[in-house]
mmCIF file of C-alpha atoms in Angstrom:
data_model
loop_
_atom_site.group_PDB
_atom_site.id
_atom_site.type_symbol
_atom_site.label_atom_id
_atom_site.label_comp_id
_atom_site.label_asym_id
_atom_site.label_seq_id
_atom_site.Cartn_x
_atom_site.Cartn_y
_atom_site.Cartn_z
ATOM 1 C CA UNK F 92 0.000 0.000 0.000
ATOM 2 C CA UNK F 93 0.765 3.368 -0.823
ATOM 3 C CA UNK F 94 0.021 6.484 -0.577
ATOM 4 C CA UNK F 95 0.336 10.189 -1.900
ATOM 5 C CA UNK F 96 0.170 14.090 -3.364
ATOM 6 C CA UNK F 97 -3.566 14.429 -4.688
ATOM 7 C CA UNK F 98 -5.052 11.214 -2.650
ATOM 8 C CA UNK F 99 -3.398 9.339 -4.383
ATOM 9 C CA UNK F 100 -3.487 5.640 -3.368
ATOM 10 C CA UNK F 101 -1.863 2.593 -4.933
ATOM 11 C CA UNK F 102 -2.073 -1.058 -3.683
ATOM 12 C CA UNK F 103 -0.369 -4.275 -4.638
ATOM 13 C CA UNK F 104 0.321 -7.621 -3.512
ATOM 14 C CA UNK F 105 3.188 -7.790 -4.758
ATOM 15 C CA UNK F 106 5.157 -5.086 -4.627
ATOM 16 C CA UNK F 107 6.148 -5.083 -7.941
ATOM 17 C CA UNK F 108 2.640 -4.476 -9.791
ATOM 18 C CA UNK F 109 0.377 -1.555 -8.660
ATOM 19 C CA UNK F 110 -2.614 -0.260 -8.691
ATOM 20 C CA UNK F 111 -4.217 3.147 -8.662
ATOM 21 C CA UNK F 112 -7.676 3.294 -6.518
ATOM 22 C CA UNK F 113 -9.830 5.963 -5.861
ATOM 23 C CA UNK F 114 -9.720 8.035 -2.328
ATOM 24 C CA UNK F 115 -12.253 10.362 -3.201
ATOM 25 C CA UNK F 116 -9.910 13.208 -2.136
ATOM 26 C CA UNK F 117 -7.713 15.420 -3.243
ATOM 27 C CA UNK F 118 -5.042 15.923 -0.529
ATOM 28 C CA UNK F 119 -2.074 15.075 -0.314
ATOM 29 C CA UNK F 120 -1.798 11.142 1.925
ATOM 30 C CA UNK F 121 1.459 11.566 4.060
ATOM 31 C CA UNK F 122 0.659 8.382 5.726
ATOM 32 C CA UNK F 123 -1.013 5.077 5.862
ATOM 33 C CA UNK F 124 -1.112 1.587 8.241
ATOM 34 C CA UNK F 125 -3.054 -1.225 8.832
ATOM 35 C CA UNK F 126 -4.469 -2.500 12.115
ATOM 36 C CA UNK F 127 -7.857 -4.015 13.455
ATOM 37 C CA UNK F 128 -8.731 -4.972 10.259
ATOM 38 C CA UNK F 129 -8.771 -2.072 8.276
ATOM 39 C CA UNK F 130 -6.366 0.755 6.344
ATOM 40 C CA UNK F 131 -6.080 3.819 7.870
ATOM 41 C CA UNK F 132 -4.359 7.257 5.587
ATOM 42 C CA UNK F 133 -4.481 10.371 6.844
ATOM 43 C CA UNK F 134 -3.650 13.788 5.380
ATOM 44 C CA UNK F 135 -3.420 17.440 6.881
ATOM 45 C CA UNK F 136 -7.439 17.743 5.926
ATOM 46 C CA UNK F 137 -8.594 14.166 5.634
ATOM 47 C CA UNK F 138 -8.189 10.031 7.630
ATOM 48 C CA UNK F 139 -9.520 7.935 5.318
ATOM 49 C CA UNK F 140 -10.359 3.918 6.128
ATOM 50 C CA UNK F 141 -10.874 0.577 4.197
ATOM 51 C CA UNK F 142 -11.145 -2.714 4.822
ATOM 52 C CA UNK F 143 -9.973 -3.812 1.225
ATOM 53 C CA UNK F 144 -7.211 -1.241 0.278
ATOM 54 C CA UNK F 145 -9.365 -0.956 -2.813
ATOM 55 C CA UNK F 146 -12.677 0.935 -1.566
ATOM 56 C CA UNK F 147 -12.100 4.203 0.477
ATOM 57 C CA UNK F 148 -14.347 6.211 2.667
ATOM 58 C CA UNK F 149 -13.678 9.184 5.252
ATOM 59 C CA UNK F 150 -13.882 8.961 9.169
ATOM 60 C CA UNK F 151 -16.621 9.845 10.146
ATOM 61 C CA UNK F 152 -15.805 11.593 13.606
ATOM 62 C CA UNK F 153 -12.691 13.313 13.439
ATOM 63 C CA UNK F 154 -12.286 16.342 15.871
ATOM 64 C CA UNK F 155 -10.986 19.945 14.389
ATOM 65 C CA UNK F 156 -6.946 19.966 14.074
ATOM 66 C CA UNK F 157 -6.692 15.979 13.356
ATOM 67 C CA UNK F 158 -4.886 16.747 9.975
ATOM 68 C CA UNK F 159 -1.452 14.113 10.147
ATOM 69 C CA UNK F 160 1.319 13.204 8.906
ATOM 70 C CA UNK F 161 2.042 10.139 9.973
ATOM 71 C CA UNK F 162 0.080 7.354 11.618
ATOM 72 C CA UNK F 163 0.518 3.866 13.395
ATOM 73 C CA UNK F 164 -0.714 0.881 14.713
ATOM 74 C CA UNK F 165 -0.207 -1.001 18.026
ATOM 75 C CA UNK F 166 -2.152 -2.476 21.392
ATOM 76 C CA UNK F 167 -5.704 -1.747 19.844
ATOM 77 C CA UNK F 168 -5.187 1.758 18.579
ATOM 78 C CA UNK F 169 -4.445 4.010 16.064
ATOM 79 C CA UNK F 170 -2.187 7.094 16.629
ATOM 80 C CA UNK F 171 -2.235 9.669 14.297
ATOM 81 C CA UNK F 172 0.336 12.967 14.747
ATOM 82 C CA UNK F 173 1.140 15.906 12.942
ATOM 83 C CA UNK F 174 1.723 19.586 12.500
ATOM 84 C CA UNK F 175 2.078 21.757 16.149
ATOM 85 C CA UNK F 176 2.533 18.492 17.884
ATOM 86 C CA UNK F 177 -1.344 17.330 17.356
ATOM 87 C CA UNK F 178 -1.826 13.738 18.607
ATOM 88 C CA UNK F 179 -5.291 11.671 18.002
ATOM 89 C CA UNK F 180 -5.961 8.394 18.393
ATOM 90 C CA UNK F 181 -8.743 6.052 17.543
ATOM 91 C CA UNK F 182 -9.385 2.286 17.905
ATOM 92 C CA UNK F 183 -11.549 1.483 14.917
ATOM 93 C CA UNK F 184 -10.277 4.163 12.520
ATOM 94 C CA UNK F 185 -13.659 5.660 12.435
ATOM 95 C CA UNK F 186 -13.959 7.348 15.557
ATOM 96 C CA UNK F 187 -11.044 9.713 16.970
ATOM 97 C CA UNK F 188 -10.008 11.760 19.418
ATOM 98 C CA UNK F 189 -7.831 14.454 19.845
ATOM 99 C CA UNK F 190 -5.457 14.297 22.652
ATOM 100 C CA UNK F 191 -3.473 16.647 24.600
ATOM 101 C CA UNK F 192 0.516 17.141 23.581
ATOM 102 C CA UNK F 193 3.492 18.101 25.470
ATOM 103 C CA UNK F 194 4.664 20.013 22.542
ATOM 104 C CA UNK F 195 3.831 22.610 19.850
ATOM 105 C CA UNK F 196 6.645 21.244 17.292
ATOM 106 C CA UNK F 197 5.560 19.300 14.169
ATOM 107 C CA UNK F 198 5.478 15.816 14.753
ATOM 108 C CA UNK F 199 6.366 13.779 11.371
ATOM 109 C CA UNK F 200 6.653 10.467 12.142
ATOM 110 C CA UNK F 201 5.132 7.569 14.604
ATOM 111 C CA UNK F 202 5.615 3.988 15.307
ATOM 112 C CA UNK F 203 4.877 1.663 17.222
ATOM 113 C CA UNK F 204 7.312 -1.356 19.542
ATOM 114 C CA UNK F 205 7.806 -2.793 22.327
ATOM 115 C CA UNK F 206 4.780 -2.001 24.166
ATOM 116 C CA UNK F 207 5.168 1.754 23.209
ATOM 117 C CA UNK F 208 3.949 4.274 20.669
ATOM 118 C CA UNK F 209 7.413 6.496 19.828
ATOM 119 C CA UNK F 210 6.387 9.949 17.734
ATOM 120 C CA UNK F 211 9.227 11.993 16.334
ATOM 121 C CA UNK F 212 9.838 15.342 14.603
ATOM 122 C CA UNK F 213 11.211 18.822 14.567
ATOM 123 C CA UNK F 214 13.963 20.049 17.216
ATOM 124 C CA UNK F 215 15.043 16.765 18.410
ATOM 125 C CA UNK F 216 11.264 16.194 19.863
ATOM 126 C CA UNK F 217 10.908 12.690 20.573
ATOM 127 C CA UNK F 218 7.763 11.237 22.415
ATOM 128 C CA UNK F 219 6.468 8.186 24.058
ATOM 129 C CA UNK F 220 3.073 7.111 24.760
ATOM 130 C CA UNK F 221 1.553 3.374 26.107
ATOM 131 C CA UNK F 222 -1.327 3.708 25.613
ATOM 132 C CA UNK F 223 -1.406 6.624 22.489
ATOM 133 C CA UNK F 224 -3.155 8.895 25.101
ATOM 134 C CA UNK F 225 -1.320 9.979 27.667
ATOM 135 C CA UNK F 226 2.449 11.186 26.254
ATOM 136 C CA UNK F 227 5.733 12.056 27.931
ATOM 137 C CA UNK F 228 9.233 13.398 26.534
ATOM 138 C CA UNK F 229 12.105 11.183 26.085
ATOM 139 C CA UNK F 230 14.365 12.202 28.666
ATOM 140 C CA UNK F 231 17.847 12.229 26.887
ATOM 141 C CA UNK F 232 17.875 12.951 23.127
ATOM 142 C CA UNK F 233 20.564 14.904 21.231
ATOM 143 C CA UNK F 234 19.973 18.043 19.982
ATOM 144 C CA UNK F 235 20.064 19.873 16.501
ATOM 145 C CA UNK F 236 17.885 17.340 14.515
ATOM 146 C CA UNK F 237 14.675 17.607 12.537
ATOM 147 C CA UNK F 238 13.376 14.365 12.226
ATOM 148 C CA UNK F 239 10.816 12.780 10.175
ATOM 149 C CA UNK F 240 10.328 9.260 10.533
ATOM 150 C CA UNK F 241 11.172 6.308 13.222
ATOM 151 C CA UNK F 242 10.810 2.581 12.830
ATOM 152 C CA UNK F 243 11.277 -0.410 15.645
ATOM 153 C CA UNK F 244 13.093 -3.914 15.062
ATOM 154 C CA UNK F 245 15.312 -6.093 16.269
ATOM 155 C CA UNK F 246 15.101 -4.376 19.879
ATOM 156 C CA UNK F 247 15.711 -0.919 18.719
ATOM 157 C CA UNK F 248 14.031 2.210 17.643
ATOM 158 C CA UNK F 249 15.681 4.228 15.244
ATOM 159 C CA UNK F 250 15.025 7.507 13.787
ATOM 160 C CA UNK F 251 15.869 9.458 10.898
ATOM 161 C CA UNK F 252 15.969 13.088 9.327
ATOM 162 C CA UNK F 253 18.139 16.052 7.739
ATOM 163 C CA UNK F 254 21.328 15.796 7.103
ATOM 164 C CA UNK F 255 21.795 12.094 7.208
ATOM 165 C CA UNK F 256 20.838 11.812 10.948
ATOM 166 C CA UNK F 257 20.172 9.174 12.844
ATOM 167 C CA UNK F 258 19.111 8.509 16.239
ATOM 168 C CA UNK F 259 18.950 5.177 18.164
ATOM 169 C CA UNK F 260 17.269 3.757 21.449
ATOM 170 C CA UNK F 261 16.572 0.529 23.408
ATOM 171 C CA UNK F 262 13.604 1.961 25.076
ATOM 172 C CA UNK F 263 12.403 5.175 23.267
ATOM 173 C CA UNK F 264 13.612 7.409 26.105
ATOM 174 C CA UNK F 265 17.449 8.087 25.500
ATOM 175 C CA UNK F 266 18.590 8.221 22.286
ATOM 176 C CA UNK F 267 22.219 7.927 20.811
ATOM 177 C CA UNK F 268 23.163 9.824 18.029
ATOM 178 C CA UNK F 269 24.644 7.541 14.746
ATOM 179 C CA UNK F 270 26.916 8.622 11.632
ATOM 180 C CA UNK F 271 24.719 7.505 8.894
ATOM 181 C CA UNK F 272 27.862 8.642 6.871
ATOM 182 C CA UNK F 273 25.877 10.741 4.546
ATOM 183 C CA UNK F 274 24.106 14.205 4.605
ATOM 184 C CA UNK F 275 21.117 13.357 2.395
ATOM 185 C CA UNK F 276 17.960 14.499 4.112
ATOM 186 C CA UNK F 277 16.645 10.929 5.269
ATOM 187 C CA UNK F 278 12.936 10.477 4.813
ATOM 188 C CA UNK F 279 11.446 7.500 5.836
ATOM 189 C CA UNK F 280 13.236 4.252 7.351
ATOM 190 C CA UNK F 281 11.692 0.822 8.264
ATOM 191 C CA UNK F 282 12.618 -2.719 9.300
ATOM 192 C CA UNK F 283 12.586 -6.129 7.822
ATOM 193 C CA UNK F 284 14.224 -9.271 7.569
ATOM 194 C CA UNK F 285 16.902 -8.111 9.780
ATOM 195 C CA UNK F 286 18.009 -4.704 8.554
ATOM 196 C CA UNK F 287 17.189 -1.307 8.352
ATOM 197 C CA UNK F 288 16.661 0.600 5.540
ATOM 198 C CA UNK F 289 16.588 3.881 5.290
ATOM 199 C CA UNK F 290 15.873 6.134 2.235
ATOM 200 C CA UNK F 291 16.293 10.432 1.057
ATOM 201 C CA UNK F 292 17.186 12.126 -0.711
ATOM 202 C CA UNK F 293 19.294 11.839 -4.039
ATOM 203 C CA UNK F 294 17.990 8.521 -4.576
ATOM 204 C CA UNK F 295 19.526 7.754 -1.874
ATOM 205 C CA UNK F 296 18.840 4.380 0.431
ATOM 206 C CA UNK F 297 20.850 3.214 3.329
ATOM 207 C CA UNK F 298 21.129 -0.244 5.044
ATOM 208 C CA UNK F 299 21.999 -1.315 8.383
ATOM 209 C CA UNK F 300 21.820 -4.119 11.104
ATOM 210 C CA UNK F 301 22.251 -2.793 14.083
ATOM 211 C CA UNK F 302 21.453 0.824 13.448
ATOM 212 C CA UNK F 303 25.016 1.835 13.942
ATOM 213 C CA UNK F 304 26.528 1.039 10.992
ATOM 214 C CA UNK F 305 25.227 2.633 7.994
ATOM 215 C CA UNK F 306 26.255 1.339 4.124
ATOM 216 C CA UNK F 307 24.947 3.631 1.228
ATOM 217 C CA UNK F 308 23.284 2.158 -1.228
ATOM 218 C CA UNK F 309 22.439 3.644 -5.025
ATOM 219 C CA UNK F 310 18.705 3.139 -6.289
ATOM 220 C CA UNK F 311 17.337 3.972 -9.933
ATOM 221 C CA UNK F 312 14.986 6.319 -8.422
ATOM 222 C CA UNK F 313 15.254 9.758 -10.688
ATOM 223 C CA UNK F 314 15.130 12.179 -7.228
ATOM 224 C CA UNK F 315 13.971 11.799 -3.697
ATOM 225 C CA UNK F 316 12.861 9.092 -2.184
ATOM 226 C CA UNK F 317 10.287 9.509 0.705
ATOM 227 C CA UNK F 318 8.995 6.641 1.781
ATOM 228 C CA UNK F 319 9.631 2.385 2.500
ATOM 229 C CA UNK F 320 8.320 -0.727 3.323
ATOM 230 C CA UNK F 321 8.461 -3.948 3.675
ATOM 231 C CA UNK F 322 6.326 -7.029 3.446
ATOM 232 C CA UNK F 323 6.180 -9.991 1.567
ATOM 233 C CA UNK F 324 9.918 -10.762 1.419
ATOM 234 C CA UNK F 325 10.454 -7.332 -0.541
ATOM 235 C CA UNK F 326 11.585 -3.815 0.342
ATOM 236 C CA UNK F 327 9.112 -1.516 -2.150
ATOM 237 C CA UNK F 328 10.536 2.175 -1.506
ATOM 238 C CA UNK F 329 8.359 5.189 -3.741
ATOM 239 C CA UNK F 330 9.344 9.064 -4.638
ATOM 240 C CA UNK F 331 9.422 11.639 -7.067
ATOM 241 C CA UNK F 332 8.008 11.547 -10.321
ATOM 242 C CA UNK F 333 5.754 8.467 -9.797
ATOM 243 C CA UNK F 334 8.919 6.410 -8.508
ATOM 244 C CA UNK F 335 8.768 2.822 -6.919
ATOM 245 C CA UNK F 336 11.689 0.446 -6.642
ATOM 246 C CA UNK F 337 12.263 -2.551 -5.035
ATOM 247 C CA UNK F 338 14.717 -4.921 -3.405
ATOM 248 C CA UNK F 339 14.850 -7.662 -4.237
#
């Protein structure tokens, strides 16, 4: 599944062969999971569900200032965060609620592991939730980074942003800072099969294991890069210009 400028939304099931459906709207989908049975996307003006991937329809309670970036799934709920640190939640992707934040700072990324929701994004803001409703600050996190995304795996959350940053933690409250070895803006990173993959800007992706050690990798992407996944024994990776690749 993926997801994009114009509500866009493409699905496959195989990561190599897509297909465009119809969301009905026209903003731009910065984000997308899949829990309790259903899709969830979400844009700064719409969350949209499905239970197919294929047939779309909006929430139908979502407060004022619910407009996200990025959402996630875990323990029954979906978290949804965004510009001016907004935070909702909602455990059938129909229903939400918006829920208070300890910060003002746009929140672009959120996922969820090891019993724990971890949202990330401007200023080195880093939060952690167990429940998606009640939110704290990580209590040691370095300072100077915008971040936009943060994935969980192998034990580890890891986060990503400008300049080739990256951020690791065993438990979501202090964070290490990594040299990713690049200074491509870093957009998106997941987990699968064992590594890490990151990808940015200047088609650029980077792998790791332990996410610590950082190779660069070149992709036939034209541009940037903004988001991956993983499923299915594939990494699928999309971008500018209509771009998907995959690996393998």
């Amino acid at each position: 599944m993926a997801v994009g400028q114009d509500g866009v939304i493409l699905t496959s099931t195989d990561g190599a062969n897509w297909t465009a459906r119809n969301s009905g709207v026209d903003s731009w989908l910065k984000g997308v999971t899949y829990g309790n049975g259903r899709f969830v996307a979400v844009s700064d003006r719409n969350i949209l569900i499905s239970t197919d991937g294929v047939n779309w329809m909006p929430a139908t309670s979502v407060p004022s200032g619910c407009g996200s970036d990025s959402v996630a799934y875990g323990n029954g709920t979906f978290v949804a965060v965004g510009s001016d640190g907004v935070i909702c939640t909602s455990t059938d992707g129909v229903n939400w609620v918006r829920r208070t934040s300890p910060t003002s700072e746009w929140l672009k990324g959120v996922t969820y592991g090891d019993g724990k929701f971890v949202a990330v994004g401007s200023k080195s803001t880093i939060l952690i939730s167990t429940d998606g409703v009640n939110w704290t600050r990580a209590t040691s996190v370095p300072s100077g980074y915008d971040l936009s995304s943060v994935t969980y795996g192998n034990g580890k959350f890891v986060a990503v942003g400008t300049w080739g940053a990256v951020l690791t933690s065993t438990d979501g409250m202090t964070w290490t800072a990594q040299n990713s070895g690049v200074i491509d803006w870093l957009n998106d990173v997941t987990y699968g099969d064992g590594i890490f993959v990151a990808v940015g800007t200047y088609a650029t992706a980077l792998i790791s294991r332990d996410g610590v050690n950082w190779t660069k990798q070149r992709t036939p992407a034209p541009d940037i890069l903004f988001g991956v996944t993983y499923g299915g024994g594939r990494f699928v990776a999309v971008g500018m210009f209509g771009a998907i690749v995959t690996s393998p």
